[in-house]
Amino acid sequence: MTTRLFEDTDLASHSSGHKGPPNLMNDLSYTDWMKFQKSFFRYQSSTQLARECIEFFTKARWPDGSPSSTLVVGWDYCGQDSPRIIDSYPVIYSMAQLIKTLETLKEAGRKYDFILIDLRNLISNVGTLETFLRTHADVLFSLLRLLLRQDKYCGLALGTDNEGSSFPLPWAVADFGRSYLRLCDEKIGLLEPNNLFYLGFLRNKTDERPPIPISPAELHLSAGNATIPAWTVPKPPPRKKNEMLHPAKFPETLITSFIERFTNPGDRVFDPMVGTGTTVVAAIRSKRQGYGVELSPEFVQIAQNRLLAETCPRLFSESVAPLTTLVVRGDATGLEEIAELRNVTFDYIVTSPPYWSMLSNPGSEGQRARKLKNLPLVYSQNDRDLGNVRDYDRFLQILTEIYNGLSAKLVNDGILTVVVKNIKRNHIVYSLAWDLTARLCGPSGNYEFVGNTFWCQDDVGIKPFAVGIHWVSNTLHQYCLHYKKRPRP
Ligand SMILES: C[S@@+](CC[C@H](N)C(=O)[O-])C[C@H]1O[C@@H](n2cnc3c(N)ncnc32)[C@H](O)[C@@H]1O
């Protein structure tokens, strides 16, 4: 393998001719580093993936001249990467065998700069997950902590339940691991045609966020999720000028595909935080009735203009009775006060909240570029705007109350889809998608978990976060979490 230098010429292109800091993490060029920053990838081969991870998380030799050392378990990867030292155990049959292997390495005094383990065959359904959490999880994570050098990373591959339940195995394992290591990031491997796996990355450091464990015994699951796509990579047209004024719009095609999956023509679709009106536009295009509520008067105006542009031509060209479409100004925490919605129930609700106060985070994705273009960075200065709630747990609580309350407006068996992403701030992962699901589908929640579709954004530029220093991906996969209203006794 050739050892490459961190390319100053590439670095110069993003730092105005300025030579960047030395690359402390690996030997990659700026371009190769940036490729790895993307948080989802189309899986090609286990060997290639292992090589990319090893090359990202280690140098061939550290500055003191010592070779880096890596442990690879359960991957089809032979360790011939001199001068790197790579201990490779391609086939592991059971969790007990994995633990024994790690114990032997610990007793031999081995220490690693990177560890990569494929757990997909060992934790493959709810039964094996429960045994793992009960019997092996504490031992596995404490061994990983002992084998990893301080601050170094390990990657764990985890898949979906191969018995077809929608229980999110990777979330449970990664969350458990936070008691021993710091949860840093995740990458999503897309498997054609409709499957995927997670690569969860943990670091040998303390995690400052307590885990919110998701347990199979407590999460209400909905049967029959076979028709939900595991991932989608839409190709939306560029946003129009007025839509650019909104910092975070989702594409119509994504929402249309959900509306068509979960409703019939003429049904009522609702979004309680409709922003630029995308849900209502998608409803109109799918011949459904669309209702939206939005706090900011500016976005209400944009949404209403979009509705007019969408409905006027149809009034003249279509012989069917016009469908109801409505966007009103209001607060999602007080929907009962909105006269237009009184006594209206919905067949489907699809929505995306502010991602906590992420937009006011100066380093957040896209913010620098928006600032340069003089575009608004936050939704509003309104105290009732959820994007202005500073405390994460308070934000989570308000969101949970809104969504639990919405179940009263959903028809029986109706679906609520929430589009969110996990958030990284100050080196802490706030797993919003997982935390919300644990609350909405846990013992006191009003929903069953149907499953998740990853919306993978291939139309967003990659930004150079922490290049040369540590691993901060560009989160370009968003969770579209589908929940079904739970029947109440
Ligand atoms: C992620 S954006 C939704 C974008 C929308 N899906 C679109 O495509 O344009 C979240 C929206 O929630 C709105 N919002 C924040 N707090 C709200 C509240 N309490 N009630 C209603 N809307 C709120 C924000 O103004 C913002 O437009």
XYZ file of C-alpha atoms and ligand atoms in Angstrom:
516
model
C 0.000 0.000 0.000
C 1.274 3.462 -0.816
C 1.440 6.003 1.936
C 0.163 9.346 0.706
C 0.853 12.762 2.108
C -1.939 15.085 3.109
C -2.194 17.023 -0.135
C -1.311 20.658 0.399
C -2.550 21.515 -3.071
C -5.995 20.120 -2.263
C -6.011 21.729 1.138
C -5.101 25.044 -0.455
C -8.275 24.954 -2.518
C -10.402 25.208 0.601
C -8.207 27.410 2.710
C -7.357 30.196 0.277
C -3.819 29.188 -0.469
C -3.045 28.682 3.180
C -1.228 25.516 4.118
C -3.407 23.578 6.489
C -2.480 22.023 9.805
C -0.713 18.670 9.764
C -2.962 15.642 9.354
C -2.882 13.980 12.762
C -5.223 11.114 11.970
C -4.224 9.404 8.754
C -2.164 9.617 5.554
C -5.059 10.502 3.241
C -5.146 13.363 0.778
C -7.736 16.072 1.378
C -9.845 14.643 -1.459
C -9.850 11.109 -0.024
C -10.598 12.432 3.457
C -13.610 14.311 2.083
C -14.935 11.177 0.363
C -15.025 9.399 3.708
C -16.852 12.339 5.349
C -20.090 11.403 3.590
C -22.321 9.590 6.059
C -23.801 7.081 3.629
C -22.268 4.927 0.925
C -23.287 2.234 -1.536
C -21.754 -0.943 -0.227
C -19.428 -2.646 -2.700
C -17.205 -5.097 -0.874
C -16.231 -5.966 2.624
C -12.514 -5.817 1.749
C -12.806 -2.340 0.261
C -14.833 -1.050 3.202
C -12.361 -2.443 5.748
C -9.461 -0.872 3.837
C -11.189 2.523 3.652
C -11.890 2.452 7.392
C -8.336 1.398 8.318
C -6.844 4.081 6.057
C -9.126 6.699 7.582
C -8.645 5.848 11.242
C -4.902 5.159 11.264
C -1.634 6.356 9.827
C 0.673 3.634 8.483
C 3.265 4.916 10.988
C 2.749 7.387 13.802
C 5.102 10.386 14.057
C 7.324 8.492 16.562
C 7.968 5.874 13.836
C 5.876 3.095 15.376
C 3.541 1.232 13.020
C -0.182 1.536 13.680
C -2.052 -1.541 14.814
C -5.581 -2.567 13.870
C -7.881 -5.416 14.835
C -10.380 -6.616 12.231
C -12.964 -9.225 13.227
C -15.610 -10.847 11.055
C -14.522 -9.113 7.844
C -13.233 -10.677 4.697
C -9.933 -8.875 5.049
C -6.420 -10.227 5.098
C -3.985 -8.066 6.966
C -1.116 -7.572 4.476
C -0.668 -3.824 4.745
C 2.942 -3.453 5.895
C 4.117 -1.422 7.797
C 0.672 -1.467 9.448
C 0.142 -4.294 11.928
C -3.246 -5.851 11.310
C -4.654 -8.716 13.393
C -7.451 -10.255 11.384
C -10.051 -12.883 12.417
C -12.278 -13.201 9.356
C -14.683 -15.821 10.717
C -16.285 -15.733 14.164
C -19.149 -18.133 14.891
C -20.547 -16.911 18.196
C -20.485 -14.049 20.671
C -18.740 -16.350 23.171
C -15.973 -17.001 20.624
C -15.630 -13.258 19.953
C -15.303 -12.510 23.664
C -12.745 -15.300 24.097
C -10.692 -13.953 21.183
C -10.711 -10.455 22.655
C -9.795 -11.778 26.113
C -6.822 -13.657 24.659
C -5.633 -10.489 22.894
C -6.006 -8.500 26.104
C -4.017 -11.087 28.082
C -1.301 -10.923 25.411
C -1.072 -7.166 26.103
C -2.281 -6.121 22.635
C -3.385 -2.499 22.124
C -5.022 -1.144 18.992
C -5.330 2.172 17.202
C -8.484 1.017 15.449
C -10.868 -1.923 15.842
C -13.433 -2.990 13.253
C -15.941 -5.721 14.107
C -18.813 -7.077 12.058
C -21.578 -8.036 14.501
C -24.241 -8.629 11.855
C -24.214 -12.433 12.062
C -23.924 -12.475 15.844
C -26.770 -10.041 16.550
C -29.301 -10.736 13.830
C -32.711 -10.631 15.524
C -34.444 -9.548 18.715
C -33.667 -12.889 20.408
C -29.894 -12.650 19.865
C -29.983 -8.969 20.817
C -31.676 -9.738 24.143
C -29.135 -12.464 24.935
C -26.327 -10.092 23.971
C -27.609 -7.257 26.181
C -28.176 -9.624 29.107
C -25.038 -11.743 28.880
C -22.277 -10.272 26.728
C -22.660 -6.524 26.243
C -20.881 -5.393 29.425
C -17.949 -7.741 28.793
C -17.648 -6.843 25.102
C -17.600 -3.083 25.645
C -15.249 -3.246 28.607
C -12.850 -5.387 26.538
C -13.044 -2.908 23.675
C -12.155 -0.129 26.082
C -9.144 -2.066 27.315
C -7.936 -3.021 23.845
C -8.329 0.411 22.266
C -5.701 3.047 22.879
C -6.978 6.252 24.521
C -9.043 8.451 22.123
C -8.949 5.848 19.334
C -11.956 4.612 17.407
C -13.776 1.362 16.835
C -16.370 0.662 14.170
C -19.178 -1.837 14.723
C -21.264 -3.104 11.809
C -24.870 -3.899 12.715
C -27.756 -4.888 10.487
C -31.521 -5.001 10.528
C -33.543 -7.828 12.093
C -33.370 -10.704 9.622
C -36.620 -12.116 10.991
C -38.459 -9.060 9.682
C -39.386 -7.229 12.885
C -38.804 -3.486 12.710
C -36.844 -3.427 15.969
C -33.772 -1.226 15.432
C -30.966 -3.564 16.597
C -28.117 -1.079 15.848
C -29.610 1.683 18.010
C -29.855 -0.630 21.019
C -26.254 -1.841 20.705
C -24.749 1.602 20.028
C -26.706 3.190 22.879
C -25.575 0.468 25.282
C -21.971 1.057 24.242
C -22.182 4.678 25.395
C -21.769 3.538 29.000
C -18.202 2.467 28.105
C -17.156 4.455 25.035
C -18.161 7.714 23.391
C -20.663 7.392 20.551
C -19.176 9.526 17.770
C -20.871 8.952 14.504
C -22.607 6.550 12.146
C -22.287 5.657 8.493
C -25.055 3.907 6.586
C -24.115 1.206 4.044
C -26.796 0.949 1.359
C -27.424 -2.567 0.092
C -29.322 -2.940 -3.189
C -32.234 -3.195 -3.609
C -33.843 -2.485 -0.207
C -31.558 -3.216 2.712
C -28.797 -1.539 4.652
C -26.458 -1.791 7.581
C -25.026 0.623 10.118
C -21.422 1.293 10.922
C -21.490 2.808 14.379
C -18.293 4.542 15.507
C -17.333 4.748 19.179
C -14.226 6.292 20.652
C -12.221 5.419 23.733
C -13.353 8.452 25.707
C -16.165 9.135 28.148
C -19.578 9.883 26.639
C -21.144 12.854 28.357
C -24.665 12.020 27.293
C -26.436 9.280 29.241
C -27.945 6.648 26.954
C -31.727 6.387 26.589
C -31.851 2.596 26.193
C -34.268 1.109 23.681
C -35.283 -2.334 24.824
C -37.153 -4.948 22.789
C -39.408 -5.569 25.801
C -40.565 -1.950 25.916
C -40.784 -0.731 22.324
C -44.178 -1.241 20.667
C -43.614 -2.627 17.177
C -46.080 -2.716 14.324
C -46.426 -5.947 12.385
C -46.170 -6.015 8.580
C -43.584 -3.416 7.690
C -42.491 -5.273 4.567
C -43.519 -2.509 2.173
C -41.492 0.296 3.754
C -38.395 1.167 1.693
C -35.189 0.998 3.756
C -33.628 3.961 1.942
C -34.140 6.380 -0.899
C -31.831 8.781 -2.735
C -34.168 11.354 -4.347
C -32.905 13.761 -6.974
C -34.866 16.950 -6.270
C -34.666 19.891 -8.703
C -32.707 22.902 -7.363
C -34.744 24.942 -4.870
C -36.494 28.077 -6.167
C -35.474 31.508 -4.869
C -38.347 31.844 -2.361
C -37.790 28.276 -1.085
C -34.116 29.101 -0.439
C -35.269 31.572 2.236
C -36.151 28.548 4.383
C -33.091 26.858 5.940
C -34.375 23.262 5.789
C -36.970 22.170 3.267
C -37.632 18.552 2.348
C -38.152 17.525 -1.313
C -41.696 17.115 -2.703
C -40.827 13.798 -4.374
C -39.837 12.251 -1.038
C -43.107 13.299 0.585
C -45.192 12.347 -2.454
C -43.798 8.811 -2.276
C -44.865 8.516 1.384
C -48.286 10.081 0.756
C -48.936 7.625 -2.069
C -47.799 4.708 0.094
C -49.884 5.545 3.159
C -53.056 7.167 1.777
C -55.658 7.036 -1.023
C -56.740 9.847 -3.380
C -58.990 12.339 -1.601
C -57.551 11.531 1.875
C -56.511 14.280 4.284
C -52.780 14.876 4.848
C -51.433 17.197 7.551
C -48.135 18.827 8.549
C -48.103 20.787 11.838
C -44.781 22.527 10.987
C -45.221 22.936 7.265
C -42.446 25.505 6.562
C -42.623 26.384 2.868
C -45.680 24.191 2.365
C -43.932 21.157 0.849
C -46.343 18.623 2.390
C -49.380 20.479 1.065
C -47.821 20.849 -2.400
C -47.045 17.109 -2.401
C -50.624 16.372 -1.299
C -52.034 18.455 -4.168
C -49.771 16.684 -6.670
C -51.019 13.317 -5.348
C -54.677 14.442 -5.433
C -55.031 14.455 -1.642
C -56.319 17.220 0.619
C -53.451 19.080 2.252
C -53.441 20.953 5.579
C -50.524 22.747 7.164
C -49.707 24.875 10.204
C -46.611 27.048 10.464
C -45.423 29.466 13.148
C -43.467 31.925 11.020
C -45.605 34.405 9.025
C -42.890 34.667 6.343
C -42.984 30.928 5.659
C -46.805 30.905 5.770
C -46.712 33.517 2.989
C -44.263 31.468 0.917
C -46.381 28.345 1.439
C -49.611 30.108 0.454
C -47.993 31.495 -2.705
C -46.802 28.003 -3.581
C -50.310 26.605 -3.045
C -51.789 29.236 -5.322
C -49.234 28.494 -8.028
C -49.989 24.797 -7.669
C -53.797 24.922 -7.525
C -54.725 27.699 -10.000
C -53.678 25.894 -13.202
C -55.450 22.727 -11.953
C -58.769 24.532 -11.408
C -58.974 25.167 -15.135
C -57.516 21.919 -16.422
C -59.203 19.334 -14.143
C -62.877 18.495 -14.164
C -62.892 17.010 -10.628
C -64.059 19.020 -7.598
C -61.187 21.045 -6.115
C -59.567 19.510 -3.041
C -59.212 21.380 0.246
C -55.774 22.901 0.696
C -54.975 25.091 3.616
C -51.920 26.609 5.302
C -52.565 28.628 8.444
C -50.366 30.455 10.866
C -50.302 28.754 14.249
C -48.362 27.019 16.963
C -48.017 23.244 16.840
C -48.047 23.169 20.649
C -51.595 24.591 20.656
C -53.347 23.046 17.646
C -56.673 22.920 19.490
C -56.748 26.735 19.304
C -56.753 26.732 15.497
C -60.399 27.132 14.435
C -59.848 25.826 10.892
C -58.691 22.458 12.233
C -61.390 21.894 14.809
C -63.265 18.634 14.133
C -60.933 17.695 11.270
C -59.130 14.334 11.449
C -56.269 13.254 9.213
C -55.460 10.053 7.347
C -51.725 10.735 7.379
C -49.399 13.207 9.070
C -45.899 13.880 7.744
C -43.646 16.495 9.232
C -40.153 17.595 10.107
C -39.405 19.651 13.223
C -36.503 22.034 13.753
C -33.548 19.803 14.582
C -33.282 21.208 18.095
C -31.315 24.495 18.044
C -28.918 23.051 15.452
C -29.280 26.032 13.110
C -27.871 28.390 15.720
C -24.771 26.203 15.978
C -22.134 28.212 14.076
C -20.369 25.076 12.816
C -23.545 23.374 11.651
C -23.757 21.976 8.160
C -24.597 24.494 5.481
C -24.655 27.509 7.792
C -21.432 29.046 6.542
C -22.563 28.804 2.936
C -25.964 30.366 3.771
C -24.267 33.233 5.611
C -22.129 33.987 2.561
C -25.303 34.177 0.438
C -27.007 36.414 3.020
C -29.794 33.879 3.587
C -31.596 33.505 6.943
C -29.742 31.146 9.309
C -32.551 30.379 11.772
C -36.318 29.956 11.332
C -37.288 32.901 13.559
C -36.588 34.721 16.831
C -39.984 33.652 18.209
C -39.839 32.062 21.688
C -42.399 29.487 20.609
C -40.175 28.354 17.733
C -38.870 24.915 18.696
C -35.591 25.781 17.009
C -34.978 28.284 19.818
C -35.292 25.794 22.709
C -31.769 25.561 24.112
C -32.037 22.490 26.318
C -32.106 19.213 24.389
C -34.210 17.262 26.904
C -36.758 20.081 27.097
C -36.875 20.169 23.287
C -37.388 16.394 23.200
C -40.154 16.630 25.759
C -42.040 19.342 23.821
C -41.710 17.377 20.574
C -42.937 14.199 22.262
C -45.963 16.041 23.649
C -46.808 17.509 20.221
C -46.601 14.129 18.455
C -48.390 12.179 21.174
C -51.132 14.833 21.100
C -51.389 14.546 17.303
C -52.541 10.936 17.607
C -55.975 12.291 18.604
C -56.224 13.894 15.139
C -55.158 10.733 13.295
C -57.639 8.123 12.084
C -57.270 4.661 13.624
C -54.241 2.867 12.148
C -53.130 6.208 10.644
C -49.400 6.776 10.120
C -47.264 9.642 11.378
C -43.937 10.110 9.551
C -41.319 12.284 11.262
C -38.207 13.366 9.341
C -35.234 14.048 11.640
C -31.564 13.341 12.023
C -29.238 12.544 14.863
C -27.344 15.643 15.885
C -23.672 16.095 16.762
C -22.777 19.024 18.941
C -19.575 19.691 20.897
C -18.432 16.096 20.380
C -21.661 14.664 21.790
C -24.168 12.735 19.696
C -27.774 13.644 20.492
C -29.577 10.718 18.913
C -32.807 12.565 18.231
C -34.230 9.881 15.927
C -33.671 7.124 18.484
C -34.711 9.171 21.523
C -37.944 10.270 19.889
C -38.813 6.693 18.908
C -38.090 5.438 22.435
C -40.566 7.993 23.788
C -43.317 7.794 21.176
C -43.315 3.979 20.995
C -42.288 3.252 24.582
C -44.661 2.349 27.429
C -46.269 5.813 27.639
C -46.182 6.644 23.923
C -49.201 6.653 21.604
C -47.567 4.872 18.654
C -46.133 1.612 17.349
C -42.865 1.730 15.427
C -43.464 0.733 11.813
C -39.921 1.280 10.541
C -37.573 3.829 9.059
C -36.701 4.996 5.559
C -33.348 6.741 5.223
C -33.533 9.803 3.014
C -29.973 9.999 1.672
C -29.024 13.424 0.334
C -26.779 13.147 -2.692
C -27.418 16.737 -3.748
C -25.575 18.429 -0.872
C -21.893 19.421 -1.006
C -19.490 17.810 1.488
C -17.998 20.225 4.011
C -14.563 19.932 5.624
C -15.296 19.362 9.296
C -12.269 18.796 11.563
C -10.127 17.696 8.610
C -6.860 16.204 9.816
C -7.976 16.235 13.446
C -10.837 13.867 14.129
C -13.850 12.136 12.601
C -16.914 14.298 12.091
C -19.021 13.073 9.216
C -21.318 15.205 7.086
C -24.669 13.766 8.162
C -26.406 13.343 4.836
C -28.810 10.590 5.869
C -32.034 11.655 7.508
C -34.378 9.301 9.326
C -37.962 9.196 8.044
C -39.513 7.458 11.043
C -42.899 5.869 10.432
C -45.174 5.424 13.459
C -48.659 3.939 13.549
C -51.320 5.226 15.948
C -51.587 2.680 18.742
C -55.042 1.388 19.519
C -56.052 2.478 23.011
C -57.922 0.019 25.235
C -37.593 21.566 9.340
S -38.639 22.915 9.118
C -39.938 22.261 8.127
C -39.679 22.435 6.664
C -40.791 21.920 5.786
N -40.907 20.497 5.887
C -40.515 22.319 4.343
O -40.304 21.466 3.484
O -40.492 23.533 4.078
C -39.421 23.154 10.647
C -40.452 24.270 10.671
O -41.082 24.290 11.941
C -41.495 25.621 12.191
N -41.810 25.729 13.623
C -40.950 25.841 14.682
N -41.630 25.882 15.841
C -42.943 25.775 15.524
C -44.140 25.746 16.297
N -44.118 25.841 17.640
N -45.321 25.616 15.645
C -45.367 25.540 14.278
N -44.256 25.575 13.494
C -43.064 25.683 14.111
C -40.300 26.444 11.717
O -40.667 27.780 11.454
C -39.889 25.661 10.451
O -40.470 26.232 9.298
